XYZ file of C-alpha atoms in Angstrom:
714
model
C 3.229 -33.192 -29.740
C -2.102 -30.763 -37.231
C -1.824 -28.661 -39.982
C -0.314 -26.500 -42.791
C 0.804 -28.353 -46.161
C 4.776 -27.861 -45.928
C 4.979 -25.876 -49.077
C 2.001 -23.650 -47.623
C 4.131 -23.088 -44.501
C 7.125 -22.242 -46.305
C 5.250 -19.757 -48.566
C 3.366 -18.048 -45.773
C 6.335 -17.566 -43.857
C 8.126 -16.104 -46.757
C 5.288 -13.889 -48.017
C 4.742 -12.427 -44.602
C 8.447 -11.499 -44.035
C 7.847 -7.513 -44.227
C 5.082 -8.114 -41.855
C 6.884 -10.142 -39.500
C 9.550 -7.124 -38.947
C 6.247 -4.760 -38.661
C 4.733 -3.152 -35.267
C 1.537 -5.189 -34.772
C -0.714 -3.142 -32.563
C -3.292 -4.815 -30.051
C -6.451 -2.557 -30.261
C -7.743 -4.014 -27.026
C -5.284 -2.799 -25.152
C -3.342 -0.790 -27.108
C -0.107 -3.078 -27.428
C 2.641 -2.170 -29.546
C 4.918 -4.932 -29.807
C 8.599 -4.698 -30.434
C 10.196 -4.702 -33.793
C 11.744 -8.365 -34.377
C 14.459 -8.362 -36.928
C 14.039 -11.066 -39.526
C 16.475 -13.314 -41.280
C 16.398 -14.997 -44.469
C 16.799 -18.512 -43.418
C 15.193 -21.271 -45.412
C 16.236 -25.064 -45.300
C 15.013 -27.861 -47.216
C 14.121 -31.320 -45.724
C 12.198 -34.174 -47.190
C 11.811 -32.098 -50.579
C 9.909 -29.052 -48.426
C 11.214 -25.741 -47.705
C 11.064 -24.616 -44.200
C 11.697 -20.954 -43.368
C 12.817 -19.728 -39.782
C 12.926 -16.262 -40.115
C 13.611 -15.916 -36.133
C 16.665 -18.172 -36.157
C 18.654 -15.449 -34.455
C 16.832 -15.409 -31.319
C 18.387 -19.337 -30.504
C 21.402 -17.392 -29.610
C 22.158 -17.426 -25.756
C 20.505 -14.363 -24.365
C 23.582 -13.850 -21.649
C 26.467 -14.019 -24.570
C 24.362 -11.948 -27.803
C 23.506 -8.041 -26.896
C 20.891 -8.153 -29.821
C 18.927 -11.197 -28.038
C 19.222 -9.115 -24.709
C 17.892 -6.040 -26.095
C 14.952 -8.172 -27.531
C 14.608 -9.572 -24.352
C 14.571 -6.209 -22.626
C 12.216 -4.938 -25.352
C 9.930 -7.465 -24.691
C 10.014 -7.482 -21.108
C 9.290 -3.760 -20.782
C 5.907 -4.425 -22.913
C 4.729 -7.297 -21.132
C 5.831 -5.247 -17.583
C 3.747 -2.294 -18.603
C 0.268 -4.615 -19.581
C 1.060 -6.610 -16.298
C 1.134 -3.210 -14.201
C -2.342 -2.117 -14.970
C -4.352 -5.233 -14.283
C -6.410 -5.747 -11.324
C -5.902 -7.994 -8.685
C -1.940 -8.674 -8.893
C -1.575 -7.428 -5.502
C -4.241 -9.312 -4.149
C -2.844 -12.292 -5.711
C 0.171 -11.818 -4.486
C -0.899 -11.536 -0.848
C -2.707 -14.618 -1.028
C -0.084 -16.263 -2.605
C 2.153 -15.354 0.242
C -0.260 -16.452 2.600
C -0.400 -19.967 1.169
C 3.358 -20.377 0.940
C 3.533 -19.693 4.617
C 3.846 -23.308 5.501
C 6.693 -25.968 6.553
C 7.249 -27.474 3.217
C 8.755 -30.437 4.266
C 11.429 -33.483 2.845
C 11.788 -37.099 3.746
C 14.219 -37.459 6.545
C 17.440 -39.725 5.800
C 18.922 -41.695 8.839
C 22.980 -41.963 9.146
C 24.923 -42.584 12.138
C 21.955 -42.087 14.597
C 21.629 -38.557 12.955
C 18.296 -37.462 10.606
C 18.636 -35.414 7.876
C 16.086 -33.335 6.362
C 15.033 -30.473 4.274
C 12.437 -27.650 5.395
C 11.412 -24.844 3.864
C 9.165 -22.373 5.981
C 7.088 -19.464 4.847
C 8.916 -16.603 3.802
C 12.162 -18.464 3.175
C 13.204 -18.677 -0.526
C 15.015 -21.991 -0.388
C 15.129 -25.164 1.540
C 17.422 -25.461 4.509
C 19.041 -28.685 5.505
C 18.598 -29.648 9.084
C 20.011 -32.489 11.318
C 18.872 -33.701 14.586
C 20.576 -36.253 17.085
C 17.967 -39.235 17.227
C 14.691 -38.950 15.787
C 13.440 -36.525 18.738
C 16.435 -34.559 19.066
C 17.009 -30.780 18.936
C 17.181 -29.850 15.628
C 20.192 -27.457 14.255
C 20.840 -25.891 10.635
C 23.644 -27.381 8.801
C 23.252 -25.371 5.131
C 20.762 -22.372 4.721
C 21.051 -21.458 1.042
C 19.968 -18.116 1.813
C 23.556 -17.120 2.776
C 24.959 -18.150 -0.879
C 23.317 -15.570 -2.658
C 21.971 -12.023 -2.277
C 18.851 -12.477 -4.815
C 17.768 -16.318 -3.230
C 18.756 -17.727 -7.005
C 21.120 -20.006 -5.488
C 19.797 -23.607 -3.877
C 20.648 -26.603 -2.473
C 20.138 -29.371 -5.123
C 20.951 -32.506 -3.540
C 22.647 -34.080 -0.687
C 23.991 -37.485 0.908
C 25.159 -37.904 4.152
C 28.112 -40.799 4.606
C 27.178 -43.946 6.244
C 28.342 -42.800 9.925
C 26.661 -39.342 9.565
C 30.047 -37.495 9.492
C 30.435 -36.130 6.490
C 27.637 -34.638 3.867
C 28.325 -34.305 0.034
C 25.665 -31.294 -1.619
C 24.848 -29.660 -4.920
C 24.961 -26.401 -5.022
C 22.298 -24.897 -8.042
C 23.070 -21.593 -9.285
C 20.552 -19.457 -11.348
C 18.267 -22.409 -12.044
C 20.520 -24.222 -14.232
C 21.200 -28.050 -14.567
C 24.969 -27.554 -13.917
C 25.830 -28.801 -10.153
C 28.728 -27.983 -8.292
C 29.266 -30.172 -5.336
C 31.467 -29.645 -1.969
C 31.477 -31.310 1.681
C 30.666 -30.755 4.873
C 32.063 -31.677 8.153
C 28.651 -32.672 9.933
C 30.087 -31.995 13.172
C 31.913 -28.674 12.706
C 29.983 -27.336 9.965
C 33.395 -26.323 8.053
C 32.941 -26.822 4.230
C 36.107 -28.779 3.324
C 37.888 -27.520 0.024
C 37.177 -30.232 -2.143
C 35.064 -28.742 -4.953
C 33.631 -30.591 -7.972
C 32.401 -28.745 -10.878
C 30.335 -30.205 -14.301
C 28.105 -32.434 -12.357
C 24.674 -33.096 -14.099
C 21.815 -35.511 -14.004
C 23.693 -37.148 -10.978
C 22.938 -39.210 -7.972
C 25.573 -39.131 -4.907
C 26.667 -42.625 -3.528
C 29.184 -42.675 -0.670
C 31.621 -45.375 -0.430
C 32.376 -47.886 2.580
C 34.502 -45.999 5.612
C 34.213 -42.506 3.831
C 37.144 -42.762 1.212
C 34.922 -40.959 -1.379
C 31.767 -40.533 -3.129
C 30.380 -41.494 -6.501
C 28.943 -38.863 -9.043
C 28.111 -38.331 -12.590
C 29.203 -35.162 -15.024
C 29.682 -34.361 -18.344
C 33.316 -33.125 -19.704
C 33.799 -29.315 -19.270
C 31.841 -27.427 -22.200
C 33.681 -24.898 -24.437
C 33.759 -21.408 -23.007
C 30.459 -19.560 -23.652
C 28.652 -22.779 -24.651
C 27.721 -24.369 -21.138
C 24.074 -23.555 -21.311
C 22.959 -24.394 -24.917
C 25.807 -27.051 -26.290
C 24.365 -30.690 -26.332
C 25.092 -33.049 -23.456
C 27.192 -36.170 -24.699
C 29.683 -38.213 -22.704
C 28.354 -38.502 -19.419
C 30.491 -40.625 -16.844
C 30.588 -41.841 -13.428
C 33.297 -40.509 -11.245
C 35.018 -41.386 -8.028
C 35.753 -38.481 -5.942
C 38.402 -39.450 -3.159
C 38.074 -36.985 -0.003
C 40.918 -34.375 -0.009
C 42.117 -35.008 -3.441
C 41.497 -32.049 -6.514
C 38.791 -33.025 -8.987
C 41.273 -33.641 -11.589
C 42.268 -36.832 -10.045
C 39.101 -38.503 -9.751
C 38.658 -42.171 -10.790
C 36.602 -42.329 -14.350
C 34.649 -45.538 -12.967
C 32.105 -46.020 -15.832
C 31.922 -44.604 -19.311
C 30.763 -45.649 -22.784
C 33.044 -43.890 -25.164
C 31.471 -45.855 -27.920
C 28.305 -44.602 -27.169
C 28.542 -40.888 -25.979
C 24.683 -40.247 -26.062
C 24.357 -42.488 -23.074
C 23.703 -41.237 -19.788
C 24.841 -43.166 -16.313
C 23.980 -42.741 -12.559
C 25.314 -44.873 -9.794
C 24.140 -45.828 -6.366
C 24.828 -48.489 -3.845
C 22.961 -51.249 -1.969
C 22.287 -50.301 1.719
C 24.756 -52.858 2.596
C 27.634 -51.000 0.325
C 28.508 -54.249 -1.258
C 27.641 -53.647 -4.787
C 27.340 -50.373 -7.126
C 24.622 -50.720 -9.514
C 25.138 -48.471 -12.612
C 22.007 -47.606 -14.303
C 22.702 -46.338 -18.046
C 19.706 -45.011 -20.398
C 19.750 -43.577 -24.075
C 16.883 -41.098 -23.749
C 13.601 -40.447 -21.446
C 12.232 -43.764 -22.143
C 12.294 -46.351 -19.107
C 14.791 -48.527 -21.082
C 17.901 -49.334 -19.398
C 21.151 -51.457 -18.907
C 22.680 -52.366 -15.470
C 26.099 -52.785 -14.509
C 27.301 -54.161 -11.365
C 30.559 -53.393 -9.677
C 31.494 -55.100 -6.385
C 32.904 -52.703 -3.994
C 35.466 -54.872 -2.365
C 36.847 -56.233 -5.377
C 40.731 -55.205 -5.633
C 39.687 -53.474 -8.807
C 36.320 -51.823 -9.664
C 35.821 -53.857 -12.238
C 32.260 -53.757 -14.007
C 29.804 -56.707 -14.908
C 26.828 -56.300 -17.177
C 23.344 -57.481 -15.390
C 20.805 -56.221 -17.702
C 21.566 -55.491 -21.688
C 20.044 -54.148 -24.382
C 17.988 -50.840 -23.834
C 14.616 -52.942 -23.674
C 12.944 -52.677 -20.420
C 12.479 -50.417 -17.066
C 14.732 -51.568 -14.110
C 14.701 -50.129 -10.817
C 16.680 -51.202 -7.913
C 14.673 -51.142 -4.726
C 17.877 -52.834 -2.537
C 19.920 -55.559 -2.032
C 21.392 -57.513 0.917
C 24.566 -59.437 0.050
C 24.102 -61.194 -3.635
C 20.625 -60.626 -3.429
C 19.176 -57.462 -5.425
C 15.313 -56.313 -6.044
C 14.132 -54.692 -8.765
C 10.787 -53.003 -10.249
C 10.448 -53.857 -13.834
C 8.087 -54.038 -16.742
C 9.850 -56.613 -18.418
C 6.961 -58.963 -19.679
C 4.681 -56.538 -17.361
C 3.613 -53.192 -19.114
C 2.421 -52.225 -15.512
C 5.626 -53.343 -13.730
C 6.124 -56.225 -11.326
C 8.655 -56.875 -8.736
C 11.538 -59.458 -9.338
C 15.090 -60.338 -7.002
C 17.904 -62.379 -8.601
C 20.868 -64.111 -6.685
C 24.322 -62.828 -7.931
C 26.134 -65.779 -6.611
C 24.638 -67.846 -9.420
C 26.796 -68.534 -12.376
C 24.287 -67.054 -14.574
C 21.859 -64.564 -12.576
C 18.324 -65.041 -13.432
C 15.372 -62.912 -12.339
C 12.395 -64.576 -10.286
C 9.069 -62.905 -9.688
C 7.777 -61.741 -6.402
C 4.715 -59.428 -7.088
C 3.113 -60.107 -10.304
C 1.985 -57.631 -12.703
C -1.570 -56.025 -11.514
C -4.427 -54.207 -13.076
C -2.920 -50.951 -11.249
C 0.246 -49.390 -12.113
C 3.538 -49.661 -9.655
C 4.439 -46.057 -9.310
C 7.548 -47.087 -6.683
C 8.750 -49.701 -3.832
C 10.623 -49.842 -0.558
C 12.207 -52.476 1.349
C 12.040 -51.801 5.367
C 13.326 -54.455 7.369
C 11.319 -57.623 5.946
C 8.682 -55.698 4.392
C 8.142 -54.507 0.648
C 5.888 -51.596 -0.055
C 4.782 -50.865 -2.859
C 3.176 -47.627 -4.066
C 0.559 -48.260 -6.676
C -1.326 -45.832 -8.808
C -5.136 -46.544 -9.053
C -6.918 -43.968 -11.520
C -4.223 -41.562 -11.071
C -4.378 -42.185 -7.263
C -1.985 -43.633 -5.004
C -2.392 -46.855 -2.881
C 0.339 -48.118 -0.620
C 0.277 -52.166 -0.601
C 2.665 -54.392 1.827
C 3.960 -57.752 1.178
C 6.426 -60.253 2.932
C 10.168 -60.820 1.076
C 8.444 -64.213 -0.530
C 5.599 -62.000 -2.230
C 2.900 -62.881 -0.102
C 0.532 -59.985 0.078
C -0.369 -58.736 3.716
C -2.901 -55.685 2.665
C -3.018 -51.847 2.116
C -2.030 -48.976 4.285
C -4.364 -46.446 5.382
C -3.938 -42.856 3.294
C -5.406 -39.653 4.112
C -7.445 -39.483 1.008
C -6.983 -39.355 -2.636
C -3.422 -38.356 -3.500
C -0.033 -38.733 -3.984
C 2.622 -40.866 -2.392
C 6.331 -40.119 -2.991
C 9.680 -40.306 -1.457
C 9.789 -43.804 -0.600
C 12.937 -44.225 1.317
C 13.977 -47.541 3.437
C 16.561 -49.990 3.921
C 16.593 -53.583 4.394
C 19.320 -52.986 7.559
C 16.619 -50.870 9.381
C 12.647 -51.396 10.519
C 12.383 -47.649 9.871
C 11.240 -46.098 6.638
C 9.683 -42.902 5.365
C 7.047 -41.671 2.703
C 5.238 -38.262 1.788
C 1.614 -37.418 1.194
C 0.198 -34.734 -0.408
C -2.758 -33.533 -2.426
C -4.263 -30.623 -4.252
C -5.578 -29.301 -0.762
C -2.969 -30.615 1.258
C 0.748 -30.037 1.750
C 3.357 -32.844 2.083
C 3.036 -34.463 5.393
C 6.090 -36.622 5.783
C 4.887 -40.613 7.301
C 7.324 -42.818 9.158
C 6.636 -46.423 8.485
C 7.587 -49.387 11.166
C 6.265 -52.836 9.666
C 5.127 -53.652 13.160
C 2.302 -50.503 12.992
C 0.255 -48.657 11.012
C 1.992 -45.474 9.521
C 2.412 -42.584 11.805
C 2.982 -38.592 11.224
C 6.882 -37.890 11.216
C 6.380 -34.335 10.239
C 3.272 -32.220 9.167
C 2.696 -28.681 8.193
C 0.755 -26.004 9.945
C -1.466 -24.966 7.157
C -2.585 -21.153 6.287
C -5.824 -22.363 5.532
C -8.471 -25.475 5.990
C -8.037 -28.177 3.406
C -11.299 -29.612 4.690
C -13.019 -26.168 3.015
C -11.826 -27.038 -0.483
C -13.549 -29.955 -2.518
C -11.524 -32.435 -4.307
C -13.560 -34.656 -6.667
C -12.652 -37.091 -10.189
C -14.468 -37.005 -13.038
C -14.075 -39.134 -16.527
C -14.933 -38.077 -19.675
C -14.085 -38.981 -23.506
C -11.674 -38.108 -25.714
C -12.047 -37.589 -29.740
C -11.662 -41.481 -30.200
C -13.764 -42.716 -27.355
C -10.899 -43.212 -24.593
C -11.777 -42.604 -20.921
C -9.847 -39.967 -19.460
C -9.538 -38.877 -15.925
C -9.521 -35.516 -14.329
C -9.794 -33.947 -10.961
C -11.892 -31.108 -10.183
C -10.565 -28.533 -7.316
C -12.977 -25.737 -5.980
C -14.185 -24.223 -2.754
C -16.466 -26.382 -0.898
C -20.220 -25.350 -1.317
C -19.082 -22.939 -4.200
C -22.099 -22.293 -6.475
C -20.948 -23.499 -9.919
C -24.821 -23.332 -11.124
C -23.679 -20.790 -13.974
C -20.315 -22.115 -13.908
C -16.860 -20.313 -12.791
C -13.606 -19.160 -14.619
C -11.473 -22.735 -14.791
C -8.035 -23.170 -15.098
C -7.052 -26.528 -16.920
C -3.788 -27.985 -16.455
C -2.152 -30.728 -18.399
C 1.361 -32.342 -19.241
C 0.887 -35.651 -21.490
C 4.325 -36.999 -22.152
C 7.191 -38.924 -20.903
C 5.428 -41.288 -19.292
C 5.572 -38.810 -16.316
C 2.026 -39.258 -14.067
C 0.400 -36.056 -13.149
C -0.802 -36.348 -9.606
C -2.246 -34.721 -7.048
C -0.447 -32.202 -5.380
C -0.065 -28.800 -3.429
C 0.817 -25.504 -5.253
C 0.197 -22.130 -3.559
C -0.368 -20.645 -6.937
C -3.278 -23.039 -8.069
C -4.610 -22.440 -4.220
C -4.924 -18.979 -4.683
C -6.874 -19.323 -7.775
C -9.244 -21.445 -6.057
C -9.632 -19.396 -3.135
C -10.415 -16.444 -5.606
C -13.316 -18.381 -6.753
C -12.002 -20.169 -9.855
C -12.202 -23.818 -10.497
C -8.632 -25.925 -11.105
C -8.936 -29.114 -13.332
C -6.131 -31.089 -13.970
C -6.543 -33.925 -16.665
C -4.533 -37.114 -16.911
C -3.711 -37.369 -20.574
C -2.316 -40.195 -22.531
C 1.624 -39.744 -22.905
C 1.843 -39.660 -19.025
C 2.467 -42.662 -16.793
C -0.948 -43.244 -14.917
C -1.909 -46.503 -16.531
C 1.321 -47.745 -17.575
C 3.223 -48.631 -21.096
C 0.063 -48.325 -22.867
C -0.921 -44.984 -21.797
C 2.503 -43.636 -22.221
C 2.474 -45.160 -25.896
C -0.996 -43.973 -26.791
C 0.731 -40.224 -26.534
C 3.878 -40.016 -28.088
C 5.673 -40.270 -31.533
C 2.869 -40.546 -34.295
C 0.231 -40.986 -31.654
C 0.952 -37.588 -29.963
C -2.091 -36.047 -31.592
C -3.798 -37.950 -28.842
C -2.336 -35.930 -26.049
C -3.827 -32.852 -27.841
C -7.309 -34.304 -28.366
C -7.185 -35.513 -24.668
C -6.837 -31.966 -23.842
C -9.333 -30.351 -26.100
C -11.955 -32.722 -24.970
C -10.999 -31.942 -20.989
C -11.886 -28.168 -22.293
C -15.205 -29.324 -24.067
C -16.127 -31.512 -21.224
C -15.892 -28.568 -18.538
C -17.748 -26.078 -20.887
C -20.588 -28.951 -22.011
C -21.298 -29.664 -18.460
C -21.554 -25.810 -17.057
C -18.360 -26.060 -14.975
C -16.871 -23.101 -16.939
C -18.537 -20.710 -19.239
C -17.953 -20.857 -22.652
C -15.410 -17.778 -22.313
C -14.270 -18.421 -18.991
C -11.548 -21.291 -19.803
C -7.730 -20.838 -19.290
C -5.087 -23.389 -19.839
C -1.596 -23.925 -18.439
C 1.288 -26.268 -19.067
C 5.081 -26.104 -18.179
C 7.540 -27.411 -20.672
C 6.409 -30.571 -22.623
C 3.342 -29.058 -21.046
C 4.259 -25.889 -22.804
C 4.415 -27.483 -25.962
C 0.850 -28.867 -25.221
C -0.478 -25.407 -24.602
C 1.261 -24.240 -27.829
C -0.393 -26.879 -29.752
C -3.921 -26.845 -28.686
C -4.536 -22.995 -28.913
C -3.241 -23.221 -32.798
C -5.638 -26.056 -33.276
C -8.779 -24.746 -31.584
C -8.142 -21.175 -30.836
C -11.920 -20.869 -30.335
C -12.374 -23.212 -27.655
C -9.786 -21.538 -25.163
C -9.904 -17.864 -23.474
C -6.315 -17.710 -22.153
C -3.314 -19.717 -21.650
C -0.284 -19.953 -20.234
C 2.550 -21.732 -21.800
C 5.765 -22.014 -19.553
C 9.100 -23.100 -20.389
C 7.758 -24.698 -23.801
C 8.997 -26.819 -26.491
C 7.918 -24.801 -29.503
C 10.305 -25.375 -32.467
C 9.574 -29.112 -33.230
C 12.288 -29.300 -36.120
C 15.094 -28.171 -33.731
C 14.709 -29.404 -30.267
C 17.086 -31.929 -30.558
C 19.802 -29.468 -31.247
C 20.436 -27.613 -27.799
C 21.157 -29.319 -24.348
C 19.262 -32.189 -23.152
C 17.176 -31.789 -26.165
C 18.491 -35.011 -28.059
C 17.003 -37.159 -25.154
C 13.571 -36.391 -25.875
C 13.400 -38.042 -29.163
C 11.707 -40.943 -27.253
C 8.935 -39.081 -27.014
C 8.910 -36.543 -30.169
C 10.809 -38.598 -32.832
C 13.923 -37.527 -34.889
C 13.131 -34.305 -36.908
C 15.746 -36.091 -39.467
C 13.804 -39.432 -40.123
C 10.839 -38.578 -42.893
C 7.859 -39.674 -40.946
C 9.100 -38.332 -37.655
C 9.342 -34.905 -39.530
C 6.026 -35.084 -40.856
C 4.148 -35.699 -37.565
C 6.378 -32.921 -35.876
C 5.756 -30.285 -38.375
C 2.138 -31.036 -38.352
C 1.830 -29.800 -34.674
C 4.941 -27.627 -33.825
C 3.648 -24.476 -32.383
C 5.917 -21.942 -33.960
C 5.396 -23.373 -37.252
C 1.670 -24.102 -37.269
C 0.806 -20.210 -36.188
C -1.193 -18.519 -39.283
C -1.794 -15.393 -40.414
C -5.496 -14.126 -39.925
C -6.702 -16.146 -36.875
C -7.960 -14.514 -33.564
C -5.689 -16.354 -31.078
C -6.791 -16.752 -27.496
C -4.760 -14.122 -25.059
C -1.850 -15.579 -24.092
C 1.463 -15.169 -21.857
C 4.260 -17.090 -22.465
C 7.061 -17.700 -19.887
C 10.643 -18.448 -19.696
C 13.947 -17.702 -18.197
C 17.556 -16.792 -19.295
C 19.210 -19.607 -17.723
C 16.727 -22.255 -18.803
C 19.462 -24.920 -19.911
C 16.779 -27.680 -20.194
C 14.061 -26.086 -22.789
C 16.389 -23.367 -24.058
C 14.575 -19.836 -24.182
C 14.983 -19.937 -27.805
C 11.773 -22.062 -28.083
C 9.744 -19.062 -26.474
C 11.456 -16.237 -28.018
C 11.084 -17.528 -31.836
C 7.382 -18.458 -31.020
C 6.426 -15.019 -29.619
C 7.861 -13.345 -32.135
C 6.348 -14.867 -34.754
C 2.801 -14.682 -33.098
C 3.207 -11.004 -32.210
C 4.195 -10.208 -35.871
C 1.113 -12.025 -37.612
C -2.320 -10.661 -37.652
C -3.992 -12.563 -35.061
C -6.934 -10.738 -33.480
C -7.196 -8.214 -30.485
C -6.078 -10.490 -27.478
C -2.707 -9.781 -25.855
C 0.412 -12.064 -27.008
C 2.967 -11.379 -24.425
C 6.252 -12.884 -23.003
C 7.370 -12.773 -19.401
C 11.359 -13.329 -19.368
C 12.900 -14.139 -15.993
C 16.240 -13.497 -15.034
C 18.882 -15.807 -12.531
C 16.518 -18.482 -13.307
C 15.999 -21.566 -15.055
C 13.574 -24.370 -16.002
C 11.638 -24.206 -12.755
C 13.842 -25.939 -10.145
C 15.443 -23.998 -7.435
C 13.684 -20.814 -7.947
C 13.421 -18.862 -4.961
C 9.875 -18.233 -3.411
C 9.815 -14.483 -3.891
C 10.504 -14.985 -7.500
C 7.671 -17.974 -8.091
C 5.123 -15.555 -6.130
C 5.980 -12.558 -8.313
C 5.868 -14.426 -11.595
C 2.506 -16.157 -10.570
C 0.465 -13.023 -9.352
C 1.484 -11.668 -13.095
C 0.234 -14.740 -14.647
C -2.685 -15.681 -12.970
C -3.846 -11.716 -12.887
C -3.746 -11.955 -16.674
C -5.388 -15.065 -16.936
C -7.724 -13.783 -14.172
C -8.338 -10.280 -16.340
C -9.055 -12.476 -19.577
C -11.638 -15.063 -18.075
C -13.309 -12.629 -15.890
C -12.472 -14.047 -12.580
C -13.110 -10.918 -10.134
C -9.955 -10.841 -8.068
C -11.381 -9.145 -4.493
C -9.708 -9.043 -1.047
């Protein structure tokens, strides 16, 4: 997500318990890690005995003084090491400059007004604007800078009412997945007294005539358990404007299946509520319908069984359009007529070699975003499925944010690439797309070269990888390279702009992004090839990427750094264990490191679709075979590693990283530094303020540069 025997692992952990609590001195940098207490926890699973001496570090750092003290001690060691590194301020200055552009969001038109987000250089959070008409003067509606002193409170979603007079918006505090919902009077700027708590994993959908909106939430957690307890009993509620939350109506729930999640959206003509239910992270959904103007909000099942992917594109009257992978692993477009006694799905656009990544309907035109070798392509069709051609894009990159309506001849989408931040395009079926908003860039994108290579993985599978570096750069001797990967949950890693990556590139490094199995770049087969019993393929794909970069002379043998986040953090932990000789340095961010207990906290239970069930023997043995925490070995020279996490991460709880680093530091693992950087008032990543991003990544990339020999100069 391979391997000590289970018995050897148990003995190894138990036998080294005295060493686990001892100070470990790093010879190269004279690092002395904090002493970490161990506990006598050994559990039997399927006849094997698994020791977990750092179980106590799973406790919430905000609630447990001992964990808080450990975090403080670890941060002190990490800060002292990072302060000595050359180039941190150079990187911080470069990132500050590279963040100095307008980061743009897709506009939404309601009542003749256009609502959109923009985050300019120097701002910690995106600001919500509105303008009257497409070319009207803009004004600020919501500025999160006024919500907190540290910039860690963010605008995390919003939706204007149909006439544009009201706006519901979500507040995210300290990086948590929890949301507080409020309502704004668009004309006056007054925040109404309505206050909705415990929303999470929610869409926002206005009912007709502004009577209220639909949202999804969990029950209020027990005191002190908000950031660690499992999420269950998700439900869709209707909030009526001006009413107390206690009077909200539960519109859809499945009390007999508390593990399900539910989200609600409306067709553009406000005739149907479409509820999408999921049981995990797989794109396997049930679809439930509610007729908006029915005397009661009665439900009607359209799709049952959690067997296929169903994504609503839009609907007018009783005709609904969906993207689905039913009988089409790379997806197709279908429609259905709800007026029929037994509605059936009719194919409009069949499956092709390319994978459908998204779709919108603008007036009478269907626009489909395809993935072709991990790059976006936009194709257009009539509503009878007749192909009309492709739309020109600025180059190899990623299309996102497809936003259109069958009631309007205006739609929008975004485009970005490794060397180009987001540009917003307006689409009118009668003409070619035009730029609606584009940033003024702090660098010349034509000075940055983006190419794509293909290499073979261990089993011969052809894997795509993007390479990014300064144009004209002499790579004859290779250059320190930062290799990024994810490989999971059907998530496609497409070309995207990140200021931190660009700072590495401008400093003379090469950036590489590998499209590993487990993602969605080539459809269901690609995803299935990198999950459950096939998870080792992901690690093999990534290891093969590193071997290719070295064998091709792109990076020297001692110049390869690797990075991954979340599931990608697991990737880094696993490959560092499996091939410590290949990599020079790594950054494992907010990673899933204990594969035997991931399903016991917050959203972890959803991940069994990709990882399997730790309480099922076949899955257990596979998980234990690559679990980063359990496969650390004494006497191995591991590469330099910096792990990053945050105290408010309630997606992948920080205990994963805490336990992994505590064990790594206690073992005899060579002279390279093994550090953890723990951010406060931050979560899994979303909503993190710009100043914290600059501080975090100047630290981390200075660490990687020092290890790989990247010379950071003014």
